[in-house]
Short mmCIF file of C-alpha atoms in Angstrom, two decimals:
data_model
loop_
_atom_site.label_atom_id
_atom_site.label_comp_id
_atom_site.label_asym_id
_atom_site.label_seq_id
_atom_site.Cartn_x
_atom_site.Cartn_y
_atom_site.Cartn_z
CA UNK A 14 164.66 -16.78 70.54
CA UNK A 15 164.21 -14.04 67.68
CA UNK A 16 166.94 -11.74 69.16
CA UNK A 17 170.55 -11.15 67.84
CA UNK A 18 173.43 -9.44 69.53
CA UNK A 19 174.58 -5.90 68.05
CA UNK A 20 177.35 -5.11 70.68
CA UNK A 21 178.79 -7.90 72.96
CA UNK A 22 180.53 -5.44 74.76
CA UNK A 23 177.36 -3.54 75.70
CA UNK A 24 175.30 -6.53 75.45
CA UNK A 25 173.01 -4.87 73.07
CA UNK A 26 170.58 -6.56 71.33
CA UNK A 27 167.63 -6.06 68.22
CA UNK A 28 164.45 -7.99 68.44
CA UNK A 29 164.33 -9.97 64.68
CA UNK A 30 161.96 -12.33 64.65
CA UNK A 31 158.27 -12.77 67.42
CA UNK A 32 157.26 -15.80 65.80
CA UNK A 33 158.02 -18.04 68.89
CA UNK A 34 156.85 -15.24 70.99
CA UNK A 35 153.46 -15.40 69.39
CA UNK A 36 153.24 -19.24 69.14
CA UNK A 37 153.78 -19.16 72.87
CA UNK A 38 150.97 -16.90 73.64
CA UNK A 39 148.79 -19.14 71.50
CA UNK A 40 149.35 -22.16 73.40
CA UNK A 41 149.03 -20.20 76.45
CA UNK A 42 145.79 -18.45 75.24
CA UNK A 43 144.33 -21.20 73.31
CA UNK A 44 145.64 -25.12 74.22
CA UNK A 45 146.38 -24.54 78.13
CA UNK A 46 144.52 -21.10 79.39
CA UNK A 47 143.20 -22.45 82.57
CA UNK A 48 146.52 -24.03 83.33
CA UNK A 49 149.15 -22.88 85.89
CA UNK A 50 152.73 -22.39 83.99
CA UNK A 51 155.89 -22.05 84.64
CA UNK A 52 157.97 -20.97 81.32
CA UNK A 53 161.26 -21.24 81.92
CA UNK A 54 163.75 -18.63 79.54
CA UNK A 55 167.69 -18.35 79.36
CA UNK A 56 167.94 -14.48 78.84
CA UNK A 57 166.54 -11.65 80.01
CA UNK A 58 165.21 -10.53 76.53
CA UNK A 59 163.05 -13.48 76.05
CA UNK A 60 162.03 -13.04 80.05
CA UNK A 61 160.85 -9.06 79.37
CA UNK A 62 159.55 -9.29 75.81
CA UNK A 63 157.06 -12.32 77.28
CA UNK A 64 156.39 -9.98 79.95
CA UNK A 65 155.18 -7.21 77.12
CA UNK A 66 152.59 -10.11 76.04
CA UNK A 67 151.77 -10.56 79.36
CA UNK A 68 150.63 -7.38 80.18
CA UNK A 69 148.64 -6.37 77.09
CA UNK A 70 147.04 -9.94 78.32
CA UNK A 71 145.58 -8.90 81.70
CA UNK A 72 147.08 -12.29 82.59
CA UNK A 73 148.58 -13.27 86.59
CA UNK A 74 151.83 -13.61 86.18
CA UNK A 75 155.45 -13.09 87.93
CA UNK A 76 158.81 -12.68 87.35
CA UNK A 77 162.06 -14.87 88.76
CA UNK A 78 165.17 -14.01 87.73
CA UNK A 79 168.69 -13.53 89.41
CA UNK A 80 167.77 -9.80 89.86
CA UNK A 81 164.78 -11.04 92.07
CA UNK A 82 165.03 -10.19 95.82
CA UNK A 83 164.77 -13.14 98.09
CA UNK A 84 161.76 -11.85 99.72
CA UNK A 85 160.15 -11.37 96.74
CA UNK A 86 161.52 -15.14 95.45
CA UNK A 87 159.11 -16.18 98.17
CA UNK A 88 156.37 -14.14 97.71
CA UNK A 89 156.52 -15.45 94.38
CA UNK A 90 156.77 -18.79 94.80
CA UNK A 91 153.83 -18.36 97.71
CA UNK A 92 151.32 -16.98 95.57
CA UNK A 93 151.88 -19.56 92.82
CA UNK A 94 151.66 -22.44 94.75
CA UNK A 95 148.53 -20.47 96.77
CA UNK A 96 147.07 -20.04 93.26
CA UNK A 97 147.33 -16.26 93.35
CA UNK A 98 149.80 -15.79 90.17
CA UNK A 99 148.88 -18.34 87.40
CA UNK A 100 152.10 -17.80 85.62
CA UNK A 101 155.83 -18.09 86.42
CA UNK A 102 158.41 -16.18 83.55
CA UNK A 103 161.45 -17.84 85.10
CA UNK A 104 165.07 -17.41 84.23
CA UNK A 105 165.72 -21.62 83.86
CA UNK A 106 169.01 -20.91 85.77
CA UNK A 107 166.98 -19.57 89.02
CA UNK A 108 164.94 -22.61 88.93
CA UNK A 109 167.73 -24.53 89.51
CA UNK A 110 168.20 -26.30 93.17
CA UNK A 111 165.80 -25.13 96.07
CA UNK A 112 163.16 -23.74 93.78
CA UNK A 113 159.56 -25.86 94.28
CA UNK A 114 156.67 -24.66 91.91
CA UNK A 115 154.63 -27.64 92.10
CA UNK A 116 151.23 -26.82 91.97
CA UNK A 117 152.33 -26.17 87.92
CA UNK A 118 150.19 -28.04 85.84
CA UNK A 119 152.59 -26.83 82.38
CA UNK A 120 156.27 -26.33 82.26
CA UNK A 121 157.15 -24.34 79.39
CA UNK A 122 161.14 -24.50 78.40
CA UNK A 123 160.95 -21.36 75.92
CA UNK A 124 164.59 -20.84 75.75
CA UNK A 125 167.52 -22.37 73.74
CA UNK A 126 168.48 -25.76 75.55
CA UNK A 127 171.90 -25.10 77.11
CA UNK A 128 172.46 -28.99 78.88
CA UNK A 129 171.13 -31.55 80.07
CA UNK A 130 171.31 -30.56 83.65
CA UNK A 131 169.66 -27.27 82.92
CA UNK A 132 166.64 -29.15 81.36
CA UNK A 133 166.39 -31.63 83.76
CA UNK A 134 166.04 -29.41 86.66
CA UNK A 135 164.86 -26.76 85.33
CA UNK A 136 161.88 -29.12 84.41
CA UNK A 137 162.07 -30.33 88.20
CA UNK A 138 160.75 -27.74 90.00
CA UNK A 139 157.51 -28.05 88.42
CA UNK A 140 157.26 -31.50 89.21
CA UNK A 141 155.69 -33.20 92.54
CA UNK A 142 155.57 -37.06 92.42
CA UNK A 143 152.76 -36.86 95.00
CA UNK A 144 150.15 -35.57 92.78
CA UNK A 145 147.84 -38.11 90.86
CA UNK A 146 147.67 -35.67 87.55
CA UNK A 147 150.17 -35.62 84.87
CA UNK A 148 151.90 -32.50 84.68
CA UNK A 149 153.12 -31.47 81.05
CA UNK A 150 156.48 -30.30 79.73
CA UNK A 151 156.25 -28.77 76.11
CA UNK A 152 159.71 -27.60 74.29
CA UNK A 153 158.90 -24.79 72.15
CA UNK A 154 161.42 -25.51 69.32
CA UNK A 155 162.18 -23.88 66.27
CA UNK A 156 162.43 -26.70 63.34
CA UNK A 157 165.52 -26.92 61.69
CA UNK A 158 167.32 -24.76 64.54
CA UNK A 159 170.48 -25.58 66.90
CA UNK A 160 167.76 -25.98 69.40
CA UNK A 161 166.44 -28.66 67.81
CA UNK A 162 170.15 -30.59 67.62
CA UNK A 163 170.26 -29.87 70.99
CA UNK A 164 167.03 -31.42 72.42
CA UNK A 165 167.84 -34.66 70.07
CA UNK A 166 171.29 -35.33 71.13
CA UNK A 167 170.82 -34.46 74.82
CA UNK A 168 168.48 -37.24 75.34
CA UNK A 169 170.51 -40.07 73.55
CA UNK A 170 174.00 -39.10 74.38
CA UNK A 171 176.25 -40.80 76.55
CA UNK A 172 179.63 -38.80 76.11
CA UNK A 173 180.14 -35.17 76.46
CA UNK A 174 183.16 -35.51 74.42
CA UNK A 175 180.80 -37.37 71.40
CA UNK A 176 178.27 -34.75 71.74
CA UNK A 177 180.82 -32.05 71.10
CA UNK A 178 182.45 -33.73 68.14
CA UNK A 179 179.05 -34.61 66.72
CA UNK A 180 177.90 -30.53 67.54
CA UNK A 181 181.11 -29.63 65.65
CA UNK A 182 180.42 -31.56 62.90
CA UNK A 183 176.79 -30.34 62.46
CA UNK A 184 178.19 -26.68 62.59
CA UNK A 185 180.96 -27.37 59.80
CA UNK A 186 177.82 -29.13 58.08
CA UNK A 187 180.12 -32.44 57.84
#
């Protein structure tokens, strides 16, 4: 998502490229601003530098991450479904099992797709199968990226053993 690693030991990394940043505020400011949203990220990076747009925004938003006390988790999730907040920045891994946003009328995955299972529920929490309205899921996707791969062959295969021989193949361009 635009960043690249300098150090893995210090986990330090350079901001390269905002164009997905700036695609998502336009579908946040222009195709869905009266929406509630939950955008789900994988790192940290992607969580704060959406928080930078955020701000400059004026927009209701909060953060859920790992780092986020479980007082606050609830406060959180309270004022989104209480329509205090109209946007959740969530790490995609805390929005796991036992996390209900419902009331979202958006899910956002922003970040890299890293399984099935992380998709799925990740996706989820947003959901409520008692509501009447369609809730929305857009994949912000690079063209041409491993992302891309990724979404395809998650949906269509049936081995994990086939999807990593077909991923190794794609990366040795076979």
């Amino acid at each position: 998502s635009g960043f690249i690693t300098l150090n893995p030991e210090t986990k330090e990394t350079k901001l390269v490229d905002l164009s997905k940043y700036k695609l998502l505020m336009d579908v946040v400011n222009i195709e869905i601003p009266d929406y509630k949203c939950i955008i789900l990220c994988n790192f940290y990076d992607e969580i704060y530098t959406i928080e930078k747009f955020f701000k400059r925004s004026k927009k209701k938003y909060a953060i859920l991450t790992g780092k986020t006390k479980s007082l606050d988790r609830g406060k959180i999730i309270s004022d989104f479904q209480n329509d205090k907040i109209q946007y959740v920045i969530a790490n995609v891994g805390c929005m796991k099992h036992g996390v209900t946003l419902s009331n979202a009328d958006v899910t956002i995955e922003f970040g890299s797709i890293l399984g099935a299972e992380t998709v799925e529920q990740g996706e989820i929490r947003g959901t409520d199968i008692y509501r009447d309205d369609k809730q929305s899921i857009i994949h912000l996707i690079a063209k041409g990226s491993v992302e891309e791969y990724f979404y395809k062959k998650i949906g269509v295969q049936e081995s994990k053993k086939k999807f990593r021989e077909d991923f190794l193949k794609y990366l040795r361009k076979d």
